[in-house]
Amino acid sequence: MTPGILTFLTEKEAWTCFQSYCNVRYQLWGSPQGFAQFPNSLPPFGATGLPGRMRSSVMPLGPTVSRDRVITSFPKWYTPAACLQLREHFHGQVSAACQHRNTGTVGFCKNVFDRDYKATIGVDFEMERFEVAGIPFSLQIWDTAGQEKFKCIASAYYRGAQVIITAFDLTDMQTLEHTRQWLEDALRENEPGACFLFLVGTKKDLLSGAACEQAEAEAVCLANEMQAEYWSVSAKTGENVKAFFSRVAALAFERSVLQDLERRSSAQLQVGDGDIIRTCRDGGTSTRDPGQQEALQPRLLLAEPVSEASTACMRVGSASRDLEGDMEHPPC
Ligand SMILES: Nc1nc2c(ncn2[C@@H]2O[C@H](COP(=O)(O)OP(=O)(O)OP(=O)(O)O)[C@@H](O)[C@H]2O)c(=O)[nH]1
């Protein structure tokens, strides 16, 4: 994401307006020692079966998570009329798994609001660290440019998103219509049902009373049609920004944990009385003593996703630099 609170959620030039699309990827991170506290001494959650850049990854060490990125209870929806799920607690299995261990784009990332419009060139990238239910959890946030001329670059980053956020300008309802196209483009690159969808109305500070209610009602209708969860936010005042990203992080976290638990139980089915057969990274198989499994798995998780994340970042950086020249290198 470009600097400036929620720039990915706001307006650009009149004709392209708000088709800004944001594609959020996640990472779970923590120390290998931390994993040893989990039942069976297996790493808690770490995807090995997700496609390409999307795999969750475990990083060896991470900076402390700031207080406003700590999510202890399941964040509430913005409006029950358009939310993905009404419950107010983490899934039972997720809470139970988390109990075994002790253990937060731009304005959101930088806590600043930039009143000057600076177009996103190609793609912006941010990594936000959270702590969800006591577990360190990172979101990779990819803010794709809304302008038509950058569309071909943006679409390369749609694939493998866990969360898709399409944004529009609450003060310009034409931009709401454009979100359909953005969503279709993004969904085309992903498996059906694989992503959480969010529709976000920005510039809430510029609307009030009946005008705001009317705009929100239309947005909620579209959100229901898209099967997306609806949120109104203001990058300028910060209204709902933290709550929105907490919700995104919590939902993404929960899903990744559930997927991981599922993978773990299916992996256990493959364990026989004798040796464990595991797939190697080069596609071959290896036979190992069962006692070695606990030590090996964290290393597999550490090595592969981190290098993939770096490759992805490099690609964003070089694509952007080609177009802008002085683009900041994404924080890998
Ligand atoms: N009043 C108000 N202005 C906003 C808000 N969010 C963004 N803006 C302004 O709207 C303009 C466009 O914002 P951007 O965030 O750059 O728009 P964008 O859709 O991300 O544009 P691209 O980066 O080209 O995709 C800027 O001048 C912002 O300061 C908001 O919540 N309230």
PDB file of N, CA, C and O and ligand atoms in Angstrom, residues 2-13 17-20 113-121 124 143-147 150 202-206 233-237, ligand 1:
ATOM      1  N   THR A   2       0.338   2.230  -0.610  1.00  0.00           N
ATOM      2  CA  THR A   2       1.069   3.489  -0.629  1.00  0.00           C
ATOM      3  C   THR A   2       0.899   4.186   0.713  1.00  0.00           C
ATOM      4  O   THR A   2      -0.076   3.978   1.405  1.00  0.00           O
ATOM      5  N   PRO A   3       1.847   5.027   1.070  1.00  0.00           N
ATOM      6  CA  PRO A   3       1.720   5.733   2.336  1.00  0.00           C
ATOM      7  C   PRO A   3       0.479   6.621   2.362  1.00  0.00           C
ATOM      8  O   PRO A   3       0.076   7.163   1.344  1.00  0.00           O
ATOM      9  N   GLY A   4      -0.098   6.762   3.512  1.00  0.00           N
ATOM     10  CA  GLY A   4      -1.341   7.544   3.622  1.00  0.00           C
ATOM     11  C   GLY A   4      -2.409   6.585   4.040  1.00  0.00           C
ATOM     12  O   GLY A   4      -2.533   5.518   3.471  1.00  0.00           O
ATOM     13  N   ILE A   5      -3.158   6.977   5.029  1.00  0.00           N
ATOM     14  CA  ILE A   5      -4.078   6.002   5.591  1.00  0.00           C
ATOM     15  C   ILE A   5      -5.039   5.448   4.549  1.00  0.00           C
ATOM     16  O   ILE A   5      -5.687   6.180   3.824  1.00  0.00           O
ATOM     17  N   LEU A   6      -5.034   4.190   4.463  1.00  0.00           N
ATOM     18  CA  LEU A   6      -5.957   3.500   3.579  1.00  0.00           C
ATOM     19  C   LEU A   6      -5.978   4.060   2.172  1.00  0.00           C
ATOM     20  O   LEU A   6      -7.021   4.196   1.587  1.00  0.00           O
ATOM     21  N   THR A   7      -4.842   4.352   1.652  1.00  0.00           N
ATOM     22  CA  THR A   7      -4.851   4.887   0.290  1.00  0.00           C
ATOM     23  C   THR A   7      -5.472   3.885  -0.673  1.00  0.00           C
ATOM     24  O   THR A   7      -6.040   4.258  -1.668  1.00  0.00           O
ATOM     25  N   PHE A   8      -5.362   2.640  -0.310  1.00  0.00           N
ATOM     26  CA  PHE A   8      -5.922   1.644  -1.221  1.00  0.00           C
ATOM     27  C   PHE A   8      -7.437   1.668  -1.197  1.00  0.00           C
ATOM     28  O   PHE A   8      -8.084   1.043  -2.001  1.00  0.00           O
ATOM     29  N   LEU A   9      -7.986   2.392  -0.282  1.00  0.00           N
ATOM     30  CA  LEU A   9      -9.431   2.416  -0.169  1.00  0.00           C
ATOM     31  C   LEU A   9     -10.024   3.712  -0.717  1.00  0.00           C
ATOM     32  O   LEU A   9     -11.168   4.009  -0.497  1.00  0.00           O
ATOM     33  N   THR A  10      -9.215   4.475  -1.372  1.00  0.00           N
ATOM     34  CA  THR A  10      -9.720   5.800  -1.690  1.00  0.00           C
ATOM     35  C   THR A  10      -9.687   6.113  -3.186  1.00  0.00           C
ATOM     36  O   THR A  10      -9.353   5.283  -4.014  1.00  0.00           O
ATOM     37  N   GLU A  11      -9.997   7.335  -3.513  1.00  0.00           N
ATOM     38  CA  GLU A  11     -10.206   7.715  -4.904  1.00  0.00           C
ATOM     39  C   GLU A  11      -8.941   8.113  -5.646  1.00  0.00           C
ATOM     40  O   GLU A  11      -7.990   8.524  -5.071  1.00  0.00           O
ATOM     41  N   LYS A  12      -8.973   7.988  -6.923  1.00  0.00           N
ATOM     42  CA  LYS A  12      -7.897   8.437  -7.774  1.00  0.00           C
ATOM     43  C   LYS A  12      -8.490   9.359  -8.804  1.00  0.00           C
ATOM     44  O   LYS A  12      -9.287  10.211  -8.445  1.00  0.00           O
ATOM     45  N   GLU A  13      -8.142   9.174 -10.096  1.00  0.00           N
ATOM     46  CA  GLU A  13      -8.701  10.056 -11.108  1.00  0.00           C
ATOM     47  C   GLU A  13     -10.156   9.707 -11.376  1.00  0.00           C
ATOM     48  O   GLU A  13     -10.581   8.577 -11.216  1.00  0.00           O
ATOM     49  N   CYS A  17     -11.563   6.052 -10.761  1.00  0.00           N
ATOM     50  CA  CYS A  17     -12.064   6.108  -9.393  1.00  0.00           C
ATOM     51  C   CYS A  17     -11.624   4.919  -8.573  1.00  0.00           C
ATOM     52  O   CYS A  17     -10.495   4.508  -8.626  1.00  0.00           O
ATOM     53  N   PHE A  18     -12.544   4.398  -7.875  1.00  0.00           N
ATOM     54  CA  PHE A  18     -12.177   3.404  -6.883  1.00  0.00           C
ATOM     55  C   PHE A  18     -12.389   1.987  -7.278  1.00  0.00           C
ATOM     56  O   PHE A  18     -13.331   1.393  -6.850  1.00  0.00           O
ATOM     57  N   GLN A  19     -11.493   1.484  -8.053  1.00  0.00           N
ATOM     58  CA  GLN A  19     -11.526   0.056  -8.233  1.00  0.00           C
ATOM     59  C   GLN A  19     -10.342  -0.533  -7.510  1.00  0.00           C
ATOM     60  O   GLN A  19      -9.879  -1.579  -7.832  1.00  0.00           O
ATOM     61  N   SER A  20      -9.830   0.230  -6.629  1.00  0.00           N
ATOM     62  CA  SER A  20      -8.671  -0.249  -5.893  1.00  0.00           C
ATOM     63  C   SER A  20      -8.940  -1.640  -5.343  1.00  0.00           C
ATOM     64  O   SER A  20     -10.002  -1.911  -4.827  1.00  0.00           O
ATOM     65  N   PHE A 113      -2.335  10.039   7.632  1.00  0.00           N
ATOM     66  CA  PHE A 113      -3.262  10.306   6.544  1.00  0.00           C
ATOM     67  C   PHE A 113      -2.593  11.300   5.615  1.00  0.00           C
ATOM     68  O   PHE A 113      -2.116  12.346   6.045  1.00  0.00           O
ATOM     69  N   ASP A 114      -2.544  10.960   4.336  1.00  0.00           N
ATOM     70  CA  ASP A 114      -1.888  11.813   3.359  1.00  0.00           C
ATOM     71  C   ASP A 114      -2.965  12.480   2.512  1.00  0.00           C
ATOM     72  O   ASP A 114      -3.691  11.814   1.788  1.00  0.00           O
ATOM     73  N   ARG A 115      -3.069  13.793   2.643  1.00  0.00           N
ATOM     74  CA  ARG A 115      -4.151  14.455   1.913  1.00  0.00           C
ATOM     75  C   ARG A 115      -3.838  14.583   0.423  1.00  0.00           C
ATOM     76  O   ARG A 115      -4.720  14.789  -0.395  1.00  0.00           O
ATOM     77  N   ASP A 116      -2.565  14.443   0.047  1.00  0.00           N
ATOM     78  CA  ASP A 116      -2.210  14.545  -1.368  1.00  0.00           C
ATOM     79  C   ASP A 116      -2.379  13.196  -2.044  1.00  0.00           C
ATOM     80  O   ASP A 116      -1.949  12.177  -1.509  1.00  0.00           O
ATOM     81  N   TYR A 117      -2.984  13.255  -3.201  1.00  0.00           N
ATOM     82  CA  TYR A 117      -3.146  12.013  -3.947  1.00  0.00           C
ATOM     83  C   TYR A 117      -1.865  11.649  -4.664  1.00  0.00           C
ATOM     84  O   TYR A 117      -1.284  12.453  -5.387  1.00  0.00           O
ATOM     85  N   LYS A 118      -1.399  10.443  -4.404  1.00  0.00           N
ATOM     86  CA  LYS A 118      -0.225   9.954  -5.107  1.00  0.00           C
ATOM     87  C   LYS A 118      -0.610   8.574  -5.616  1.00  0.00           C
ATOM     88  O   LYS A 118      -0.840   7.657  -4.819  1.00  0.00           O
ATOM     89  N   ALA A 119      -0.729   8.453  -6.921  1.00  0.00           N
ATOM     90  CA  ALA A 119      -1.227   7.209  -7.501  1.00  0.00           C
ATOM     91  C   ALA A 119      -0.316   6.044  -7.162  1.00  0.00           C
ATOM     92  O   ALA A 119       0.899   6.189  -7.100  1.00  0.00           O
ATOM     93  N   THR A 120      -0.935   4.915  -6.931  1.00  0.00           N
ATOM     94  CA  THR A 120      -0.156   3.698  -6.767  1.00  0.00           C
ATOM     95  C   THR A 120       0.390   3.313  -8.134  1.00  0.00           C
ATOM     96  O   THR A 120      -0.339   3.268  -9.117  1.00  0.00           O
ATOM     97  N   ILE A 121       1.690   3.061  -8.182  1.00  0.00           N
ATOM     98  CA  ILE A 121       2.309   2.643  -9.441  1.00  0.00           C
ATOM     99  C   ILE A 121       2.451   1.135  -9.385  1.00  0.00           C
ATOM    100  O   ILE A 121       3.260   0.617  -8.621  1.00  0.00           O
ATOM    101  N   ASP A 124       1.691  -1.779  -4.424  1.00  0.00           N
ATOM    102  CA  ASP A 124       2.388  -1.471  -3.181  1.00  0.00           C
ATOM    103  C   ASP A 124       2.280  -2.682  -2.265  1.00  0.00           C
ATOM    104  O   ASP A 124       1.314  -3.439  -2.346  1.00  0.00           O
ATOM    105  N   ASP A 143      -1.418  -3.809  -2.320  1.00  0.00           N
ATOM    106  CA  ASP A 143      -2.340  -2.758  -2.761  1.00  0.00           C
ATOM    107  C   ASP A 143      -2.100  -2.535  -4.244  1.00  0.00           C
ATOM    108  O   ASP A 143      -1.081  -1.976  -4.644  1.00  0.00           O
ATOM    109  N   THR A 144      -3.038  -2.982  -5.044  1.00  0.00           N
ATOM    110  CA  THR A 144      -2.831  -2.869  -6.488  1.00  0.00           C
ATOM    111  C   THR A 144      -3.363  -1.531  -6.993  1.00  0.00           C
ATOM    112  O   THR A 144      -4.346  -1.007  -6.478  1.00  0.00           O
ATOM    113  N   ALA A 145      -2.725  -1.004  -8.004  1.00  0.00           N
ATOM    114  CA  ALA A 145      -3.094   0.309  -8.533  1.00  0.00           C
ATOM    115  C   ALA A 145      -4.485   0.255  -9.138  1.00  0.00           C
ATOM    116  O   ALA A 145      -4.870  -0.731  -9.762  1.00  0.00           O
ATOM    117  N   GLY A 146      -5.231   1.340  -8.934  1.00  0.00           N
ATOM    118  CA  GLY A 146      -6.587   1.381  -9.454  1.00  0.00           C
ATOM    119  C   GLY A 146      -6.664   1.870 -10.896  1.00  0.00           C
ATOM    120  O   GLY A 146      -7.653   1.622 -11.580  1.00  0.00           O
ATOM    121  N   GLN A 147      -5.646   2.526 -11.352  1.00  0.00           N
ATOM    122  CA  GLN A 147      -5.742   3.089 -12.701  1.00  0.00           C
ATOM    123  C   GLN A 147      -5.666   2.008 -13.768  1.00  0.00           C
ATOM    124  O   GLN A 147      -4.893   1.066 -13.667  1.00  0.00           O
ATOM    125  N   PHE A 150      -2.528   0.387 -15.210  1.00  0.00           N
ATOM    126  CA  PHE A 150      -1.713  -0.531 -14.418  1.00  0.00           C
ATOM    127  C   PHE A 150      -2.398  -1.880 -14.197  1.00  0.00           C
ATOM    128  O   PHE A 150      -1.903  -2.718 -13.463  1.00  0.00           O
ATOM    129  N   THR A 202     -15.151   4.154   1.377  1.00  0.00           N
ATOM    130  CA  THR A 202     -14.186   5.074   1.996  1.00  0.00           C
ATOM    131  C   THR A 202     -14.735   6.505   2.039  1.00  0.00           C
ATOM    132  O   THR A 202     -15.773   6.805   1.457  1.00  0.00           O
ATOM    133  N   LYS A 203     -14.014   7.360   2.721  1.00  0.00           N
ATOM    134  CA  LYS A 203     -14.370   8.772   2.885  1.00  0.00           C
ATOM    135  C   LYS A 203     -15.657   8.960   3.671  1.00  0.00           C
ATOM    136  O   LYS A 203     -16.466   9.832   3.371  1.00  0.00           O
ATOM    137  N   LYS A 204     -15.830   8.124   4.653  1.00  0.00           N
ATOM    138  CA  LYS A 204     -17.022   8.223   5.484  1.00  0.00           C
ATOM    139  C   LYS A 204     -17.118   9.604   6.141  1.00  0.00           C
ATOM    140  O   LYS A 204     -18.208  10.081   6.431  1.00  0.00           O
ATOM    141  N   ASP A 205     -15.998  10.235   6.355  1.00  0.00           N
ATOM    142  CA  ASP A 205     -15.991  11.571   6.985  1.00  0.00           C
ATOM    143  C   ASP A 205     -16.695  12.620   6.136  1.00  0.00           C
ATOM    144  O   ASP A 205     -17.100  13.669   6.646  1.00  0.00           O
ATOM    145  N   LEU A 206     -16.845  12.359   4.845  1.00  0.00           N
ATOM    146  CA  LEU A 206     -17.459  13.368   3.974  1.00  0.00           C
ATOM    147  C   LEU A 206     -18.975  13.225   3.854  1.00  0.00           C
ATOM    148  O   LEU A 206     -19.632  14.015   3.187  1.00  0.00           O
ATOM    149  N   VAL A 233     -15.424   3.171   6.131  1.00  0.00           N
ATOM    150  CA  VAL A 233     -14.263   3.664   6.878  1.00  0.00           C
ATOM    151  C   VAL A 233     -13.908   5.088   6.451  1.00  0.00           C
ATOM    152  O   VAL A 233     -14.375   5.573   5.422  1.00  0.00           O
ATOM    153  N   SER A 234     -13.089   5.706   7.257  1.00  0.00           N
ATOM    154  CA  SER A 234     -12.506   6.989   6.849  1.00  0.00           C
ATOM    155  C   SER A 234     -11.014   6.961   7.104  1.00  0.00           C
ATOM    156  O   SER A 234     -10.573   6.761   8.242  1.00  0.00           O
ATOM    157  N   ALA A 235     -10.278   7.149   6.041  1.00  0.00           N
ATOM    158  CA  ALA A 235      -8.824   7.220   6.193  1.00  0.00           C
ATOM    159  C   ALA A 235      -8.441   8.505   6.899  1.00  0.00           C
ATOM    160  O   ALA A 235      -7.438   8.560   7.613  1.00  0.00           O
ATOM    161  N   LYS A 236      -9.273   9.518   6.733  1.00  0.00           N
ATOM    162  CA  LYS A 236      -8.936  10.824   7.301  1.00  0.00           C
ATOM    163  C   LYS A 236      -9.077  10.840   8.819  1.00  0.00           C
ATOM    164  O   LYS A 236      -8.185  11.273   9.535  1.00  0.00           O
ATOM    165  N   THR A 237     -10.204  10.351   9.292  1.00  0.00           N
ATOM    166  CA  THR A 237     -10.414  10.359  10.741  1.00  0.00           C
ATOM    167  C   THR A 237      -9.952   9.054  11.398  1.00  0.00           C
ATOM    168  O   THR A 237      -9.847   8.981  12.612  1.00  0.00           O
TER     169      THR A 237
HETATM  170  N1  LIG B   1     -11.757  13.088   3.021  1.00  0.00           N
HETATM  171  C1  LIG B   1     -11.124  11.959   2.752  1.00  0.00           C
HETATM  172  N2  LIG B   1     -10.246  11.910   1.738  1.00  0.00           N
HETATM  173  C2  LIG B   1      -9.615  10.739   1.509  1.00  0.00           C
HETATM  174  C3  LIG B   1      -9.875   9.585   2.269  1.00  0.00           C
HETATM  175  N3  LIG B   1      -9.111   8.593   1.786  1.00  0.00           N
HETATM  176  C4  LIG B   1      -8.389   9.097   0.808  1.00  0.00           C
HETATM  177  N4  LIG B   1      -8.678  10.378   0.608  1.00  0.00           N
HETATM  178  C5  LIG B   1      -8.094  11.255  -0.400  1.00  0.00           C
HETATM  179  O1  LIG B   1      -8.453  10.737  -1.684  1.00  0.00           O
HETATM  180  C6  LIG B   1      -7.365  10.890  -2.603  1.00  0.00           C
HETATM  181  C7  LIG B   1      -7.020   9.576  -3.268  1.00  0.00           C
HETATM  182  O2  LIG B   1      -6.591   8.656  -2.275  1.00  0.00           O
HETATM  183  P1  LIG B   1      -5.689   7.385  -2.624  1.00  0.00           P
HETATM  184  O3  LIG B   1      -5.674   6.587  -1.394  1.00  0.00           O
HETATM  185  O4  LIG B   1      -4.390   7.802  -3.141  1.00  0.00           O
HETATM  186  O5  LIG B   1      -6.510   6.659  -3.750  1.00  0.00           O
HETATM  187  P2  LIG B   1      -6.306   5.206  -4.389  1.00  0.00           P
HETATM  188  O6  LIG B   1      -7.629   4.693  -4.770  1.00  0.00           O
HETATM  189  O7  LIG B   1      -5.476   4.353  -3.502  1.00  0.00           O
HETATM  190  O8  LIG B   1      -5.492   5.518  -5.695  1.00  0.00           O
HETATM  191  P3  LIG B   1      -4.393   4.598  -6.385  1.00  0.00           P
HETATM  192  O9  LIG B   1      -3.259   4.609  -5.423  1.00  0.00           O
HETATM  193  O10 LIG B   1      -4.040   5.276  -7.678  1.00  0.00           O
HETATM  194  O11 LIG B   1      -4.970   3.263  -6.552  1.00  0.00           O
HETATM  195  C8  LIG B   1      -6.217  11.468  -1.797  1.00  0.00           C
HETATM  196  O12 LIG B   1      -6.187  12.854  -2.051  1.00  0.00           O
HETATM  197  C9  LIG B   1      -6.584  11.181  -0.358  1.00  0.00           C
HETATM  198  O13 LIG B   1      -6.079  12.143   0.537  1.00  0.00           O
HETATM  199  C10 LIG B   1     -10.848   9.678   3.328  1.00  0.00           C
HETATM  200  O14 LIG B   1     -11.148   8.724   4.039  1.00  0.00           O
HETATM  201  N5  LIG B   1     -11.432  10.879   3.510  1.00  0.00           N
END
